[in-house]
PDB file of C-alpha atoms in Angstrom:
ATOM      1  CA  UNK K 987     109.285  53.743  99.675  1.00  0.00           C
ATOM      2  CA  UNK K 988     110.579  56.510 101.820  1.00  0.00           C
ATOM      3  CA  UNK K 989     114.384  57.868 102.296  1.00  0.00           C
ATOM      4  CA  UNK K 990     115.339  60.305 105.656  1.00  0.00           C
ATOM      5  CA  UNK K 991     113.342  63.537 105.533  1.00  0.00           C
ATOM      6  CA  UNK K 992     110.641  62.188 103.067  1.00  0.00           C
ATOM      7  CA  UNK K 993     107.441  60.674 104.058  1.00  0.00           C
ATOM      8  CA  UNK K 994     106.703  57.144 103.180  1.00  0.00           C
ATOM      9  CA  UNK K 995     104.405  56.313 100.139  1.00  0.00           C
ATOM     10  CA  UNK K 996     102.980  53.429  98.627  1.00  0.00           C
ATOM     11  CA  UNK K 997     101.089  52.670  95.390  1.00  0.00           C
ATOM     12  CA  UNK K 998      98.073  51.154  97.283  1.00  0.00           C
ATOM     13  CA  UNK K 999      96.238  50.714 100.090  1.00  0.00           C
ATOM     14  CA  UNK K1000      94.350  47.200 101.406  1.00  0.00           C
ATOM     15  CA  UNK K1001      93.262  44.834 103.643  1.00  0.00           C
ATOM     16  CA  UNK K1002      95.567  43.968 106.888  1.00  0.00           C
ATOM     17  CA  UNK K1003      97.591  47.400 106.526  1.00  0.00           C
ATOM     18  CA  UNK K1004      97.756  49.809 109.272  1.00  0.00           C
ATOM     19  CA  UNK K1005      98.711  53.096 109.833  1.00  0.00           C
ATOM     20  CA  UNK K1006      97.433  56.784 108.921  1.00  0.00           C
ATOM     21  CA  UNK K1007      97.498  58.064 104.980  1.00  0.00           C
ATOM     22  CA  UNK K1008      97.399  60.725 103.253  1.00  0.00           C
ATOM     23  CA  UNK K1009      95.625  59.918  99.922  1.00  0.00           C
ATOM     24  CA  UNK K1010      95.875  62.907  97.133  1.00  0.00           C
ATOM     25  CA  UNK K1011      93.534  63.024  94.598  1.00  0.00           C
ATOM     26  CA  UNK K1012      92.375  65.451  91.515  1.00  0.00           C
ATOM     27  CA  UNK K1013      91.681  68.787  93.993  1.00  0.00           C
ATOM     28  CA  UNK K1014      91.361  66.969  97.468  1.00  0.00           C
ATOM     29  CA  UNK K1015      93.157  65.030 100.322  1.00  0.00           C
ATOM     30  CA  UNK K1016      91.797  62.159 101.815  1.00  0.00           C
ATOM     31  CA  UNK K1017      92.880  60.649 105.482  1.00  0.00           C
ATOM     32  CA  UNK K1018      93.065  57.492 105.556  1.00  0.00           C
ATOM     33  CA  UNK K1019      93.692  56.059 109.313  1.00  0.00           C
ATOM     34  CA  UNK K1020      93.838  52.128 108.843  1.00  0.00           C
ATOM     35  CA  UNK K1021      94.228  51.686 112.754  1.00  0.00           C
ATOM     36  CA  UNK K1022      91.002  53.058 113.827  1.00  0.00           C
ATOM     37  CA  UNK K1023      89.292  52.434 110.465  1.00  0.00           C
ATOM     38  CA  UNK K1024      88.618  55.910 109.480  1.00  0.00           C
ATOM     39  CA  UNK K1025      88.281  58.121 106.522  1.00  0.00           C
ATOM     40  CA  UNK K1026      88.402  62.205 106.541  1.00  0.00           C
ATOM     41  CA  UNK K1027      88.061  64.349 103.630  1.00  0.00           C
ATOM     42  CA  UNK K1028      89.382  67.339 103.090  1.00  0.00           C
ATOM     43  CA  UNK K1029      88.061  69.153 100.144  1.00  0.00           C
ATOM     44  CA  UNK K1030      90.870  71.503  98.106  1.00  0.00           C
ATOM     45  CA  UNK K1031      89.830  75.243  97.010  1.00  0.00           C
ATOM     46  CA  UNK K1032      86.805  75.226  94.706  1.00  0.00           C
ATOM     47  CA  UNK K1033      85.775  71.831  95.170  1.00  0.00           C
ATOM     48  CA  UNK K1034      82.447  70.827  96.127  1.00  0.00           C
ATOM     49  CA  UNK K1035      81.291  70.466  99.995  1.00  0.00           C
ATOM     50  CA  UNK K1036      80.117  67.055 101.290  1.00  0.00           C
ATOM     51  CA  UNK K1037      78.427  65.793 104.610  1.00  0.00           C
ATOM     52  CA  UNK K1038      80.868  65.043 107.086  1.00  0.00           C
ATOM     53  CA  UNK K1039      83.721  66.954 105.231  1.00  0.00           C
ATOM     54  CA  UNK K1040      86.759  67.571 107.634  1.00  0.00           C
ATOM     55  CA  UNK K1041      85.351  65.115 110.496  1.00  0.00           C
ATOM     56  CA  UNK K1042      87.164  61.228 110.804  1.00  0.00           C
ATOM     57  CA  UNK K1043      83.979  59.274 109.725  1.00  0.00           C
ATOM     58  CA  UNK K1044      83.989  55.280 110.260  1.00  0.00           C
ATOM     59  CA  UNK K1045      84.363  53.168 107.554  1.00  0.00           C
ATOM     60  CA  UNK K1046      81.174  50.815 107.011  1.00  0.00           C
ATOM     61  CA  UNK K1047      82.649  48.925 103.881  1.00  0.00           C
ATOM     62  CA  UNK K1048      85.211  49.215 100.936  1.00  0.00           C
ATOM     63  CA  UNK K1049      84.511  48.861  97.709  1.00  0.00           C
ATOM     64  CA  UNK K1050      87.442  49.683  95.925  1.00  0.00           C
ATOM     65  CA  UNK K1051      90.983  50.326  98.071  1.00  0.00           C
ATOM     66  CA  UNK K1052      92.793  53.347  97.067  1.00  0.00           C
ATOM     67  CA  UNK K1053      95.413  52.558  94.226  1.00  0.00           C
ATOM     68  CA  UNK K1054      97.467  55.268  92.349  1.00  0.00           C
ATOM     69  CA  UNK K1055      95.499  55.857  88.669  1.00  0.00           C
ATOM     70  CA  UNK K1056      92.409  54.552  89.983  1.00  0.00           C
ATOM     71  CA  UNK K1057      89.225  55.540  92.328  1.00  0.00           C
ATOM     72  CA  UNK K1058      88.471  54.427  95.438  1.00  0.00           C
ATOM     73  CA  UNK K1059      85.100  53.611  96.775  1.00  0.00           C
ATOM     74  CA  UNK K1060      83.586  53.496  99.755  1.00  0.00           C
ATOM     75  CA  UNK K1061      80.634  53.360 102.433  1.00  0.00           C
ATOM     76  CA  UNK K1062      80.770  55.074 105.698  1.00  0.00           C
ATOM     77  CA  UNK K1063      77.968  55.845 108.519  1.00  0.00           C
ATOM     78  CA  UNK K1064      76.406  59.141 109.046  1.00  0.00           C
ATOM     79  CA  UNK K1065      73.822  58.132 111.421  1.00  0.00           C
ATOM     80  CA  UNK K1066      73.431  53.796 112.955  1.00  0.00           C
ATOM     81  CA  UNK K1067      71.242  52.666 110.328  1.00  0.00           C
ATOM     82  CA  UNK K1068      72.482  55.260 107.498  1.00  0.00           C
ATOM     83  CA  UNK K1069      75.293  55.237 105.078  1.00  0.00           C
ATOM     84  CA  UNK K1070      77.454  58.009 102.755  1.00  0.00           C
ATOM     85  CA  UNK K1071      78.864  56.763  99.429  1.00  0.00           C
ATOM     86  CA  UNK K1072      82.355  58.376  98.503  1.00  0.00           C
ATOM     87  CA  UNK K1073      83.765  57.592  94.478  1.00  0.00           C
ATOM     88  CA  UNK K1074      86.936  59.882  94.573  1.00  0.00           C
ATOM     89  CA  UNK K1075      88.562  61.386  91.660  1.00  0.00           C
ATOM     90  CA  UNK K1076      91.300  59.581  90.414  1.00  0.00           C
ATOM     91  CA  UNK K1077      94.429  59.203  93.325  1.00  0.00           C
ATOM     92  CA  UNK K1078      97.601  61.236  92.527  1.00  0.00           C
ATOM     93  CA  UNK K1079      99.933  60.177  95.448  1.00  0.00           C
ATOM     94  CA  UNK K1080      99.719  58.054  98.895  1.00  0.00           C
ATOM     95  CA  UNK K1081     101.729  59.020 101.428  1.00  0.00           C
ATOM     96  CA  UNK K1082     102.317  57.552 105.250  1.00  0.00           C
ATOM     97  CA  UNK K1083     101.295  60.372 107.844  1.00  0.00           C
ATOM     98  CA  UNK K1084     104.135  60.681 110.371  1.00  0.00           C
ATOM     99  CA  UNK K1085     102.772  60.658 113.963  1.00  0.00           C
ATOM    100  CA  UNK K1086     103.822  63.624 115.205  1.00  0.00           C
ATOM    101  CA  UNK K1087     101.615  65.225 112.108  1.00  0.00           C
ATOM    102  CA  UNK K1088      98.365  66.815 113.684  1.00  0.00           C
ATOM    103  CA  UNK K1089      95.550  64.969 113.533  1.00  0.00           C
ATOM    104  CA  UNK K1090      91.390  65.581 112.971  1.00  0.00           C
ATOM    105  CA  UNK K1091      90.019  66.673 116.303  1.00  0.00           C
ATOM    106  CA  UNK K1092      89.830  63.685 118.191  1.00  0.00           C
ATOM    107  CA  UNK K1093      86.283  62.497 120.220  1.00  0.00           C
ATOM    108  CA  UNK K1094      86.410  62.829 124.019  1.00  0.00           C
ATOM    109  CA  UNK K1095      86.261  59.925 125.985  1.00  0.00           C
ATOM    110  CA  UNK K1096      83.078  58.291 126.414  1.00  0.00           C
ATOM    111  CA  UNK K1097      81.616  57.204 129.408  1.00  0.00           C
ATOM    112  CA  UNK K1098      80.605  53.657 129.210  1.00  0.00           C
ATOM    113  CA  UNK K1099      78.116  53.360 132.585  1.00  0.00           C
ATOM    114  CA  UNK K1100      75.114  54.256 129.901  1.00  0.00           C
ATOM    115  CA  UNK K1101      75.499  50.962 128.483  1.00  0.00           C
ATOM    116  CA  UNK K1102      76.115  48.636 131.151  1.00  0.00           C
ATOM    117  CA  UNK K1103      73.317  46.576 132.653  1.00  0.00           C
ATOM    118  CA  UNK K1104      73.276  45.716 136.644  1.00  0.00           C
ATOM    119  CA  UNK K1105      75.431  42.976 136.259  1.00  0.00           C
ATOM    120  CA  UNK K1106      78.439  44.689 135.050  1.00  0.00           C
ATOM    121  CA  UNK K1107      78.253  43.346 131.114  1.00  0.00           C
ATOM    122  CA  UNK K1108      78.360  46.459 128.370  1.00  0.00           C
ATOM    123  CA  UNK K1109      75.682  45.894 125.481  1.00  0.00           C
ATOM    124  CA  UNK K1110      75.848  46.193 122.329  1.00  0.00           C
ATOM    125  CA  UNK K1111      74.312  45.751 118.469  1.00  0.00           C
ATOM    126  CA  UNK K1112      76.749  43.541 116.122  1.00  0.00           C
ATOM    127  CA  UNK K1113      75.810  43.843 112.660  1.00  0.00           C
ATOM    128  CA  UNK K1114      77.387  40.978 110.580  1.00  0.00           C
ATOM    129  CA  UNK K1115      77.485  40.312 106.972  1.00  0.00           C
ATOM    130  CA  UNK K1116      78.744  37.569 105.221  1.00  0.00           C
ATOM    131  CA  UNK K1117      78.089  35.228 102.039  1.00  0.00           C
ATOM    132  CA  UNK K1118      75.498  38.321 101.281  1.00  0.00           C
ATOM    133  CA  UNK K1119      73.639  37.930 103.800  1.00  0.00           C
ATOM    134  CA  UNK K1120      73.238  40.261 107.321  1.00  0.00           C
ATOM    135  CA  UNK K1121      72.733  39.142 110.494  1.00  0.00           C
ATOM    136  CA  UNK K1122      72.391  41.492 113.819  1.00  0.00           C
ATOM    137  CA  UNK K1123      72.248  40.457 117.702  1.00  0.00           C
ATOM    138  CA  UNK K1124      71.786  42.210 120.409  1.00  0.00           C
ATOM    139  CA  UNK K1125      73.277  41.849 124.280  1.00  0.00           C
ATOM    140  CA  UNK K1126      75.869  42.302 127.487  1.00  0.00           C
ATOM    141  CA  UNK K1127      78.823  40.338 125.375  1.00  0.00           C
ATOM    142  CA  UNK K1128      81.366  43.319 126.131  1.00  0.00           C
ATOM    143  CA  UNK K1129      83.176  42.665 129.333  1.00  0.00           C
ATOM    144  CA  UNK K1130      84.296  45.991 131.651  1.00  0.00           C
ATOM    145  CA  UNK K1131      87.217  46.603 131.134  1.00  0.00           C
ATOM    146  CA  UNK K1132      89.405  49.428 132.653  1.00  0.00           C
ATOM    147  CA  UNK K1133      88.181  52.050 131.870  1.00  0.00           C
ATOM    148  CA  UNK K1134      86.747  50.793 128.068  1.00  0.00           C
ATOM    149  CA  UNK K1135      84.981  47.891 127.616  1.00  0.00           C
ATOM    150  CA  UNK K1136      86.328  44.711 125.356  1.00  0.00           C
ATOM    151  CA  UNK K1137      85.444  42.002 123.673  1.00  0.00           C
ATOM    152  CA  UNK K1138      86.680  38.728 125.666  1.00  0.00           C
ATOM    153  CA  UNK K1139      84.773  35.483 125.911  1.00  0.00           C
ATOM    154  CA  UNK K1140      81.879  37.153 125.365  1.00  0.00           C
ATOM    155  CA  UNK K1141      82.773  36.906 121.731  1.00  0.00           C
ATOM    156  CA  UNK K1142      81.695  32.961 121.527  1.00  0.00           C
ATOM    157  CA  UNK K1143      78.014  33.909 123.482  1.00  0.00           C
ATOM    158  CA  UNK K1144      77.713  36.590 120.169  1.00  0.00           C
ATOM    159  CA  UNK K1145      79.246  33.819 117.325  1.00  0.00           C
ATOM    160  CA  UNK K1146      76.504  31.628 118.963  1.00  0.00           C
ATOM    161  CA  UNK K1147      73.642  34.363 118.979  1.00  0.00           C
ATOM    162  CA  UNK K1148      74.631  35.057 115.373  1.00  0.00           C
ATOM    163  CA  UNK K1149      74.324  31.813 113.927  1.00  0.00           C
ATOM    164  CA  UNK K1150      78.196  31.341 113.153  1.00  0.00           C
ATOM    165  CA  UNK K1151      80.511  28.972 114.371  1.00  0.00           C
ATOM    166  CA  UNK K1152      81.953  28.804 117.098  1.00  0.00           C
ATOM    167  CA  UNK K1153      85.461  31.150 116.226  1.00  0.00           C
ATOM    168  CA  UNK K1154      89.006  29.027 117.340  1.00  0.00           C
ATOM    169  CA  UNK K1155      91.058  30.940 119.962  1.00  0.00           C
ATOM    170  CA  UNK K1156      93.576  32.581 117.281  1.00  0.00           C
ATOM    171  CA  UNK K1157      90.833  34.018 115.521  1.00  0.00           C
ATOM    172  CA  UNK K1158      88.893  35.369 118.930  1.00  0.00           C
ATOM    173  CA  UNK K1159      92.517  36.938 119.468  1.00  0.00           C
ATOM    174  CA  UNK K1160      92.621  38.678 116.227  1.00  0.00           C
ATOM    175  CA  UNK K1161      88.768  40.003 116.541  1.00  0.00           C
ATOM    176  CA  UNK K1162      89.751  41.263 120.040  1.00  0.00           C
ATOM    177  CA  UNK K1163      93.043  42.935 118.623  1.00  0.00           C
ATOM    178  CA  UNK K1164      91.145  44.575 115.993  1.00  0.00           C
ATOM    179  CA  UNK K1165      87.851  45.717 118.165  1.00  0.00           C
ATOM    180  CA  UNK K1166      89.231  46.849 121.622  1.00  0.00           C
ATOM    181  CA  UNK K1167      91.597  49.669 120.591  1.00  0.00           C
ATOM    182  CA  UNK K1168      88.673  50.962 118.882  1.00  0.00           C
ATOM    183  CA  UNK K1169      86.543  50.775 121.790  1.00  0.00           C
ATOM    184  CA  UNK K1170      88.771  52.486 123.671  1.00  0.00           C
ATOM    185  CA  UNK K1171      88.442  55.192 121.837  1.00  0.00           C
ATOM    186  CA  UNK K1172      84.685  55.553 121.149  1.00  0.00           C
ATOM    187  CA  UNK K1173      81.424  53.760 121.937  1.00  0.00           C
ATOM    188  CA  UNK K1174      81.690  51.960 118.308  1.00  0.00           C
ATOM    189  CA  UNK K1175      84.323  49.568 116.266  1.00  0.00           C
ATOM    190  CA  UNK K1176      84.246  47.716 112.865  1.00  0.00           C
ATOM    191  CA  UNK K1177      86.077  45.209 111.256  1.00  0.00           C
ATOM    192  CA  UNK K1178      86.406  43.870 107.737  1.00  0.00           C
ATOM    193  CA  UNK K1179      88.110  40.733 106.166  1.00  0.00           C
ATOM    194  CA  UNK K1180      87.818  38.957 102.812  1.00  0.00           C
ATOM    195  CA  UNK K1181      85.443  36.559 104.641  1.00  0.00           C
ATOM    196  CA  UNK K1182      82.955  38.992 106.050  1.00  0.00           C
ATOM    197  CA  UNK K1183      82.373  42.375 107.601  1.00  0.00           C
ATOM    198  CA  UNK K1184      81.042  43.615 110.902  1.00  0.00           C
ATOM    199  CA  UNK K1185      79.684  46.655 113.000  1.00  0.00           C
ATOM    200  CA  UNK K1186      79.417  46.889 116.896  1.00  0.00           C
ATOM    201  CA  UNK K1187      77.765  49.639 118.410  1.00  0.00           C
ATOM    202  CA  UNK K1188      77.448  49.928 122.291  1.00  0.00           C
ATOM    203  CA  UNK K1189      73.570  50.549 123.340  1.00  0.00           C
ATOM    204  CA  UNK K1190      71.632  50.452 126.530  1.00  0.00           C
ATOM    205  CA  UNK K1191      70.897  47.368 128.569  1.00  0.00           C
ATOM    206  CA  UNK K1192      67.433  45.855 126.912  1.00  0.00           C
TER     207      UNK K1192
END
């Protein structure tokens, strides 16, 4: 709910929302940006220091959504193959950021030639998990795009090196919604849904 002047807020946060929050709990502020699928924290006077404090981190998995009179839980990388746990205090308040509210320091631009092999295709690791169990594959499945790469029709050569079936055209439009604004930001994107969850990472031509 939000009236003229006052920011937006909500009770909880979860799957399919976008946007950039502000999440208040016991002593510390948590951002929340739902777009690019990061989480910042910002630790309050006299509360304790974590790694990565102050920095947007990307959000691995979700354990438990922010919800006023609750914790939230989740999992978020620190290095490709390692993880950070966060278990907040309990949430006070969400609250929408407006856009013209600074945000963290933002990346530079990345240059994707690094990752591009001779034939034009940008490679990368996909991590998927689903039904508990993870499956990774690795090759040229991002087309170059101007000046980021995306995820096109490459998407049914990396269902197929996965294991998974072969995804309908709505849902290959929804991954690529979801994945190419991140990439066009930095050299990494994730994506999670009730049926499964996934990591990309672009890495050099094998």
């Amino acid at each position: 709910m939000s009236t003229e002047g006052t920011p937006e807020t909500v009770t909880e946060l979860g799957p399919g929302m976008g946007g950039r929050w502000l999440v208040t709990t016991r002593g510390s502020q948590h951002i929340w940006d739902l777009d690019r699928m990061t989480y910042t924290r910002i630790p309050g006077a006299g509360r304790g220091q974590f790694i990565g404090d102050g920095q947007p981190q990307r959000i691995w998995n979700i354990g438990a959504w922010p919800k006023v009179g609750q914790s939230f839980y989740l999992e978020w990388d620190w290095t490709y193959d390692a993880v950070q746990t966060r278990l907040s205090s309990t949430v006070q308040k969400i609250e929408r950021l407006a856009d013209d509210e600074p945000e963290p320091d933002e990346p530079e631009d990345y240059d994707p030639e690094p990752y591009t092999d001779d034939d034009g295709w940008v490679w990368c690791r996909v991590t998927v998990t689903t039904d508990g169990h993870t499956r990774t594959a690795v090759g040229g499945y991002l087309h170059p795009g101007e000046p980021f790469p995306q995820l096109l029709c490459g998407i049914f050569d990396l269902a197929e090196a996965l294991g998974l079936d072969e995804p309908s055209d709505p849902v290959c439009l929804a991954v690529s919604e979801k994945v190419n604004p991140q990439l066009a930001r930095q050299p990494w994107a994730v994506l999670e849904c009730p049926q499964f969850k996934a990591k990309l990472h672009l890495v050099a031509p094998q």
